[in-house]
mmCIF file of C-alpha atoms in Angstrom:
data_model
loop_
_atom_site.group_PDB
_atom_site.id
_atom_site.type_symbol
_atom_site.label_atom_id
_atom_site.label_comp_id
_atom_site.label_asym_id
_atom_site.label_seq_id
_atom_site.Cartn_x
_atom_site.Cartn_y
_atom_site.Cartn_z
ATOM 1 C CA UNK A 215 -4.084 1.731 -13.401
ATOM 2 C CA UNK A 216 -3.360 1.591 -17.102
ATOM 3 C CA UNK A 217 -2.890 -2.185 -17.167
ATOM 4 C CA UNK A 218 -6.195 -2.756 -15.420
ATOM 5 C CA UNK A 219 -7.913 -0.367 -17.860
ATOM 6 C CA UNK A 220 -6.517 -2.296 -20.823
ATOM 7 C CA UNK A 221 -7.560 -5.634 -19.332
ATOM 8 C CA UNK A 222 -10.984 -4.222 -18.500
ATOM 9 C CA UNK A 223 -11.421 -3.079 -22.111
ATOM 10 C CA UNK A 224 -10.472 -6.491 -23.488
ATOM 11 C CA UNK A 225 -12.463 -8.706 -21.100
ATOM 12 C CA UNK A 226 -16.229 -9.047 -21.386
ATOM 13 C CA UNK A 227 -18.265 -7.501 -18.567
ATOM 14 C CA UNK A 228 -15.161 -6.589 -16.550
ATOM 15 C CA UNK A 229 -14.938 -4.411 -13.464
ATOM 16 C CA UNK A 230 -11.917 -3.218 -11.518
ATOM 17 C CA UNK A 231 -11.613 -3.239 -7.748
ATOM 18 C CA UNK A 232 -9.191 -1.218 -5.666
ATOM 19 C CA UNK A 233 -8.631 -2.034 -2.007
ATOM 20 C CA UNK A 234 -7.073 1.405 -1.762
ATOM 21 C CA UNK A 235 -10.508 2.990 -2.031
ATOM 22 C CA UNK A 236 -11.765 0.886 0.880
ATOM 23 C CA UNK A 237 -8.787 1.945 3.018
ATOM 24 C CA UNK A 238 -9.366 5.566 1.989
ATOM 25 C CA UNK A 239 -13.076 5.347 2.857
ATOM 26 C CA UNK A 240 -12.283 3.890 6.282
ATOM 27 C CA UNK A 241 -9.644 6.573 6.837
ATOM 28 C CA UNK A 242 -12.135 9.298 5.925
ATOM 29 C CA UNK A 243 -14.499 7.916 8.558
ATOM 30 C CA UNK A 244 -11.716 7.677 11.164
ATOM 31 C CA UNK A 245 -10.534 11.241 10.504
ATOM 32 C CA UNK A 246 -14.124 12.516 10.579
ATOM 33 C CA UNK A 247 -14.729 10.765 13.909
ATOM 34 C CA UNK A 248 -11.647 12.414 15.394
ATOM 35 C CA UNK A 249 -12.642 15.840 14.040
ATOM 36 C CA UNK A 250 -16.183 15.519 15.403
ATOM 37 C CA UNK A 251 -14.904 14.310 18.788
ATOM 38 C CA UNK A 252 -12.146 16.935 19.007
ATOM 39 C CA UNK A 253 -9.536 14.176 19.207
ATOM 40 C CA UNK A 254 -6.072 14.109 17.734
ATOM 41 C CA UNK A 255 -5.857 11.394 15.085
ATOM 42 C CA UNK A 256 -3.670 8.533 16.299
ATOM 43 C CA UNK A 257 -3.823 4.759 16.299
ATOM 44 C CA UNK A 258 -4.822 4.501 19.964
ATOM 45 C CA UNK A 259 -8.164 6.159 19.168
ATOM 46 C CA UNK A 260 -9.058 3.390 16.708
ATOM 47 C CA UNK A 261 -10.476 0.704 18.978
ATOM 48 C CA UNK A 262 -11.780 -2.576 17.528
ATOM 49 C CA UNK A 263 -15.369 -1.466 18.254
ATOM 50 C CA UNK A 264 -14.834 1.863 16.510
ATOM 51 C CA UNK A 265 -13.236 0.212 13.479
ATOM 52 C CA UNK A 266 -16.200 -2.174 13.297
ATOM 53 C CA UNK A 267 -18.509 0.856 13.342
ATOM 54 C CA UNK A 268 -16.589 2.322 10.392
ATOM 55 C CA UNK A 269 -16.807 -0.961 8.453
ATOM 56 C CA UNK A 270 -20.577 -0.960 9.035
ATOM 57 C CA UNK A 271 -20.714 2.493 7.387
ATOM 58 C CA UNK A 272 -19.522 0.933 4.115
ATOM 59 C CA UNK A 273 -21.976 -0.802 1.830
ATOM 60 C CA UNK A 274 -21.135 -2.504 -1.432
ATOM 61 C CA UNK A 275 -23.904 -2.883 -3.958
ATOM 62 C CA UNK A 276 -25.513 -1.483 -7.060
ATOM 63 C CA UNK A 277 -26.115 2.262 -6.929
ATOM 64 C CA UNK A 278 -27.350 4.197 -9.955
ATOM 65 C CA UNK A 279 -27.253 0.956 -11.938
ATOM 66 C CA UNK A 280 -23.619 0.035 -11.236
ATOM 67 C CA UNK A 281 -21.542 -1.494 -8.466
ATOM 68 C CA UNK A 282 -20.037 0.987 -6.043
ATOM 69 C CA UNK A 283 -19.172 1.513 -2.380
ATOM 70 C CA UNK A 284 -21.433 3.779 -0.387
ATOM 71 C CA UNK A 285 -19.993 5.607 2.615
ATOM 72 C CA UNK A 286 -22.896 6.344 4.926
ATOM 73 C CA UNK A 287 -22.262 7.631 8.416
ATOM 74 C CA UNK A 288 -20.754 10.408 10.529
ATOM 75 C CA UNK A 289 -22.447 12.957 8.275
ATOM 76 C CA UNK A 290 -21.238 11.388 5.031
ATOM 77 C CA UNK A 291 -23.427 9.962 2.296
ATOM 78 C CA UNK A 292 -21.029 9.445 -0.595
ATOM 79 C CA UNK A 293 -20.356 7.047 -3.434
ATOM 80 C CA UNK A 294 -16.686 6.166 -3.751
ATOM 81 C CA UNK A 295 -16.804 6.483 -7.543
ATOM 82 C CA UNK A 296 -17.823 10.134 -7.155
ATOM 83 C CA UNK A 297 -15.191 11.131 -4.556
ATOM 84 C CA UNK A 298 -12.270 8.797 -5.320
ATOM 85 C CA UNK A 299 -10.099 11.575 -6.781
ATOM 86 C CA UNK A 300 -11.302 14.426 -4.568
ATOM 87 C CA UNK A 301 -12.435 13.830 -0.967
ATOM 88 C CA UNK A 302 -10.637 10.478 -0.661
ATOM 89 C CA UNK A 303 -7.361 12.013 -1.873
ATOM 90 C CA UNK A 304 -7.410 14.983 0.513
ATOM 91 C CA UNK A 305 -4.263 15.323 2.650
ATOM 92 C CA UNK A 306 -6.218 14.669 5.870
ATOM 93 C CA UNK A 307 -7.089 11.239 4.433
ATOM 94 C CA UNK A 308 -3.876 10.422 2.572
ATOM 95 C CA UNK A 309 -1.513 11.074 5.471
ATOM 96 C CA UNK A 310 -3.506 8.822 7.819
ATOM 97 C CA UNK A 311 -4.062 5.815 5.557
ATOM 98 C CA UNK A 312 -1.058 3.822 6.878
ATOM 99 C CA UNK A 313 -2.402 3.950 10.449
ATOM 100 C CA UNK A 314 -5.873 2.780 9.421
ATOM 101 C CA UNK A 315 -4.583 0.222 6.904
ATOM 102 C CA UNK A 316 -2.328 -1.356 9.520
ATOM 103 C CA UNK A 317 -5.361 -2.003 11.717
ATOM 104 C CA UNK A 318 -7.935 -3.042 9.081
ATOM 105 C CA UNK A 319 -6.208 -5.478 6.704
ATOM 106 C CA UNK A 320 -8.486 -8.365 7.657
ATOM 107 C CA UNK A 321 -11.666 -6.327 7.440
ATOM 108 C CA UNK A 322 -10.721 -4.971 4.016
ATOM 109 C CA UNK A 323 -9.858 -8.434 2.699
ATOM 110 C CA UNK A 324 -13.253 -9.741 3.855
ATOM 111 C CA UNK A 325 -15.067 -6.719 2.389
ATOM 112 C CA UNK A 326 -13.221 -7.103 -0.933
ATOM 113 C CA UNK A 327 -13.856 -10.842 -1.121
ATOM 114 C CA UNK A 328 -17.602 -10.343 -0.553
ATOM 115 C CA UNK A 329 -17.722 -7.544 -3.132
ATOM 116 C CA UNK A 330 -15.855 -9.648 -5.696
ATOM 117 C CA UNK A 331 -18.228 -12.546 -5.112
ATOM 118 C CA UNK A 332 -21.279 -10.290 -5.618
ATOM 119 C CA UNK A 333 -19.850 -9.014 -8.901
ATOM 120 C CA UNK A 334 -18.828 -12.498 -10.036
ATOM 121 C CA UNK A 335 -22.330 -13.793 -9.249
ATOM 122 C CA UNK A 336 -23.656 -10.971 -11.435
ATOM 123 C CA UNK A 337 -21.602 -12.375 -14.331
ATOM 124 C CA UNK A 338 -18.667 -9.995 -14.118
ATOM 125 C CA UNK A 339 -14.928 -10.539 -14.508
ATOM 126 C CA UNK A 340 -13.388 -8.845 -11.472
ATOM 127 C CA UNK A 341 -9.931 -7.279 -11.706
ATOM 128 C CA UNK A 342 -8.555 -6.528 -8.246
ATOM 129 C CA UNK A 343 -5.718 -4.108 -7.727
ATOM 130 C CA UNK A 344 -3.897 -3.354 -4.515
ATOM 131 C CA UNK A 345 -0.857 -4.234 -2.483
ATOM 132 C CA UNK A 346 0.267 -7.842 -2.452
ATOM 133 C CA UNK A 347 0.109 -7.927 1.366
ATOM 134 C CA UNK A 348 -3.655 -7.597 1.084
ATOM 135 C CA UNK A 349 -4.399 -9.360 -2.191
ATOM 136 C CA UNK A 350 -2.463 -12.473 -1.171
ATOM 137 C CA UNK A 351 -5.463 -13.357 1.011
ATOM 138 C CA UNK A 352 -8.046 -13.212 -1.777
ATOM 139 C CA UNK A 353 -8.708 -16.712 -3.036
ATOM 140 C CA UNK A 354 -8.275 -17.045 -6.787
ATOM 141 C CA UNK A 355 -6.415 -19.270 -9.236
ATOM 142 C CA UNK A 356 -5.676 -16.176 -11.394
ATOM 143 C CA UNK A 357 -3.021 -13.852 -9.983
ATOM 144 C CA UNK A 358 -0.168 -11.677 -11.257
ATOM 145 C CA UNK A 359 1.804 -8.808 -9.783
ATOM 146 C CA UNK A 360 3.194 -5.694 -11.450
ATOM 147 C CA UNK A 361 6.117 -3.732 -10.032
ATOM 148 C CA UNK A 362 7.586 -0.334 -10.879
ATOM 149 C CA UNK A 363 11.294 0.291 -11.346
ATOM 150 C CA UNK A 364 10.773 3.868 -10.037
ATOM 151 C CA UNK A 365 8.200 3.956 -7.195
ATOM 152 C CA UNK A 366 8.291 7.801 -7.076
ATOM 153 C CA UNK A 367 6.038 7.720 -10.145
ATOM 154 C CA UNK A 368 3.172 6.725 -7.829
ATOM 155 C CA UNK A 369 3.507 9.965 -5.829
ATOM 156 C CA UNK A 370 3.678 12.038 -8.979
ATOM 157 C CA UNK A 371 0.550 10.325 -10.302
ATOM 158 C CA UNK A 372 -1.288 10.931 -7.019
ATOM 159 C CA UNK A 373 -0.432 14.647 -7.129
ATOM 160 C CA UNK A 374 -1.734 14.863 -10.700
ATOM 161 C CA UNK A 375 -4.973 13.107 -9.677
ATOM 162 C CA UNK A 376 -5.542 15.581 -6.838
ATOM 163 C CA UNK A 377 -4.912 18.569 -9.118
ATOM 164 C CA UNK A 378 -7.296 17.191 -11.749
ATOM 165 C CA UNK A 379 -9.926 16.435 -9.107
ATOM 166 C CA UNK A 380 -9.739 20.017 -7.802
ATOM 167 C CA UNK A 381 -9.941 21.407 -11.326
ATOM 168 C CA UNK A 382 -13.001 19.291 -12.134
ATOM 169 C CA UNK A 383 -14.666 20.379 -8.909
ATOM 170 C CA UNK A 384 -14.003 24.043 -9.759
ATOM 171 C CA UNK A 385 -15.419 23.582 -13.259
ATOM 172 C CA UNK A 386 -18.554 21.877 -11.938
ATOM 173 C CA UNK A 387 -19.196 24.632 -9.400
ATOM 174 C CA UNK A 388 -18.509 27.511 -11.825
ATOM 175 C CA UNK A 389 -21.475 29.446 -13.111
ATOM 176 C CA UNK A 390 -22.172 29.408 -16.870
ATOM 177 C CA UNK A 391 -20.841 32.978 -17.225
ATOM 178 C CA UNK A 392 -17.633 32.034 -15.380
ATOM 179 C CA UNK A 393 -17.196 29.000 -17.651
ATOM 180 C CA UNK A 394 -17.685 31.140 -20.740
ATOM 181 C CA UNK A 395 -15.117 33.705 -19.538
ATOM 182 C CA UNK A 396 -12.639 30.892 -18.775
ATOM 183 C CA UNK A 397 -13.483 29.253 -22.113
ATOM 184 C CA UNK A 398 -14.358 25.873 -20.519
#
């Protein structure tokens, strides 16, 4: 969020990390699996073997010269940085995150810890954001937690992100003549 952006701007060679994007990527894969298999999405479908398959579809590394998460599998080949505010915020993903998150806390912690170590080894200051239930398991001597007096602000922010993501997608896909007519 805003605090992380300010810290990132003031620290040398800083990068932010969000566990939320890992949960969203895993949820996208789980929902896609159910759609492709004509299954109703529910927790019983998500076996340990299937969840391990989804984890193996995620790769953290340098893509296009910067660190990112690649989602590769079940017909997807996406970079999280490019779909974080569009595909990963779609209702089919958002409404199913709690089910996937409940079953993948350990996997996400391990994935995040490995990613943070890769970035740290590359000389970066890593700022991790996420829920305390997950971040409590990341080993670090540097930790602080922010809370909101009005949690509804998070939902309002998420709605604004989805609207902006849709608008950006529409602008990108508009022809030059359509952009000129819309004055964009």
